């Protein structure tokens, strides 16, 4: 049952990330990697809700580890950070790093409070 919950959540999380990322890239053409930023901050908020709700272990596995684990993307965040470094886009780099960490932690905290 746990493996099925994890796999189901991961399947839908990855599809949701792909869809939101593709849509965001069609409406945002600036240097700032908005798609990954929105996905990671939203995922942080939702994980805060999951953790703060004290769901049973199967639901936490489905939603937290499965869905949100595949919805959010630490590796793309780091890749885009390195691309900003390579392109010497320092202002966007500092903004992206600062906002990602501050908003991510703040969103998770807000999710826990609102749960």
Coordinates of C-alpha atoms in Angstrom, one line a residue:
X1 CA 0.0 0.0 0.0
X2 CA 2.8 2.4 0.9
X3 CA 4.6 1.9 -2.5
X4 CA 1.3 2.5 -4.4
X5 CA 0.7 5.7 -2.4
X6 CA 4.2 6.9 -3.1
X7 CA 4.1 6.0 -6.8
X8 CA 0.7 7.5 -7.3
X9 CA 1.7 10.8 -5.7
X10 CA 5.0 10.9 -7.6
X11 CA 3.2 10.3 -10.9
X12 CA 0.8 13.2 -10.4
X13 CA 3.4 15.5 -8.9
X14 CA 5.7 15.1 -11.9
X15 CA 2.9 15.7 -14.4
X16 CA 1.7 18.8 -12.4
X17 CA 5.2 20.2 -12.3
X18 CA 5.7 19.7 -16.0
X19 CA 2.4 21.3 -16.9
X20 CA 2.9 24.3 -14.6
X21 CA 6.4 24.7 -15.8
X22 CA 5.5 24.6 -19.5
X23 CA 2.6 27.1 -19.0
X24 CA 4.7 29.5 -17.0
X25 CA 7.4 29.5 -19.7
X26 CA 4.9 30.5 -22.3
X27 CA 3.8 33.6 -20.4
X28 CA 7.2 34.6 -18.8
X29 CA 10.1 35.4 -21.1
X30 CA 12.5 37.2 -18.6
X31 CA 15.8 35.9 -17.2
X32 CA 14.3 35.2 -13.8
X33 CA 13.4 31.4 -13.6
X34 CA 9.9 32.0 -12.5
X35 CA 8.5 28.5 -13.3
X36 CA 10.9 26.8 -10.8
X37 CA 10.5 29.6 -8.3
X38 CA 6.6 29.3 -8.3
X39 CA 6.7 25.5 -8.2
X40 CA 9.1 25.4 -5.3
X41 CA 7.4 28.1 -3.2
X42 CA 4.0 26.5 -3.9
X43 CA 5.3 23.1 -3.0
X44 CA 6.8 24.4 0.2
X45 CA 3.5 25.9 1.2
X46 CA 1.6 22.7 0.4
X47 CA 4.2 20.6 2.3
X48 CA 3.7 22.9 5.3
X49 CA -0.1 22.2 5.1
X50 CA 0.5 18.5 4.9
X51 CA 2.9 18.4 7.8
X52 CA 0.8 20.8 9.9
X53 CA -2.3 18.7 9.3
X54 CA -0.8 15.7 11.0
X55 CA -2.2 13.3 8.4
X56 CA -1.8 9.6 8.8
X57 CA 1.4 8.0 7.3
X58 CA -0.2 6.9 4.0
X59 CA -1.6 10.3 3.2
X60 CA 1.7 11.9 4.2
X61 CA 3.5 9.5 1.9
X62 CA 1.1 10.1 -1.0
X63 CA 1.0 13.9 -0.7
X64 CA 4.3 14.9 1.0
X65 CA 6.9 12.4 -0.2
X66 CA 5.2 11.3 -3.5
X67 CA 3.3 14.3 -4.9
X68 CA 5.3 17.2 -3.5
X69 CA 8.6 15.3 -3.7
X70 CA 8.2 15.1 -7.5
X71 CA 6.4 18.4 -7.9
X72 CA 9.2 20.5 -6.3
X73 CA 12.6 20.4 -7.9
X74 CA 15.9 21.1 -6.1
X75 CA 18.0 19.9 -9.0
X76 CA 16.4 22.4 -11.5
X77 CA 16.8 25.1 -9.0
X78 CA 20.5 24.4 -8.8
X79 CA 20.9 24.1 -12.6
X80 CA 19.2 27.4 -13.2
X81 CA 21.4 29.0 -10.4
X82 CA 24.5 27.7 -12.2
X83 CA 23.2 29.0 -15.6
X84 CA 22.8 32.5 -14.0
X85 CA 26.4 32.3 -12.8
X86 CA 27.6 31.2 -16.2
X87 CA 25.7 34.0 -17.9
X88 CA 27.1 36.5 -15.3
X89 CA 23.6 37.6 -14.5
X90 CA 24.5 38.6 -10.9
X91 CA 21.4 40.7 -10.1
X92 CA 19.0 38.0 -11.1
X93 CA 21.1 35.4 -9.4
X94 CA 21.0 37.2 -6.0
X95 CA 17.3 37.9 -6.4
X96 CA 16.6 34.3 -7.4
X97 CA 18.6 32.8 -4.5
X98 CA 17.3 35.2 -1.9
X99 CA 13.7 35.0 -2.8
X100 CA 13.7 31.3 -3.3
X101 CA 15.0 30.6 0.2
X102 CA 13.1 33.3 2.0
X103 CA 9.8 32.7 0.2
X104 CA 10.2 28.9 0.4
X105 CA 10.8 28.9 4.2
X106 CA 8.1 31.5 4.7
X107 CA 5.6 29.6 2.6
X108 CA 6.3 26.3 4.5
X109 CA 5.8 28.2 7.8
X110 CA 2.6 29.7 6.6
X111 CA 1.3 26.3 5.5
X112 CA 2.0 24.9 8.9
X113 CA 0.2 27.8 10.7
X114 CA -2.8 27.5 8.4
X115 CA -3.2 23.8 8.7

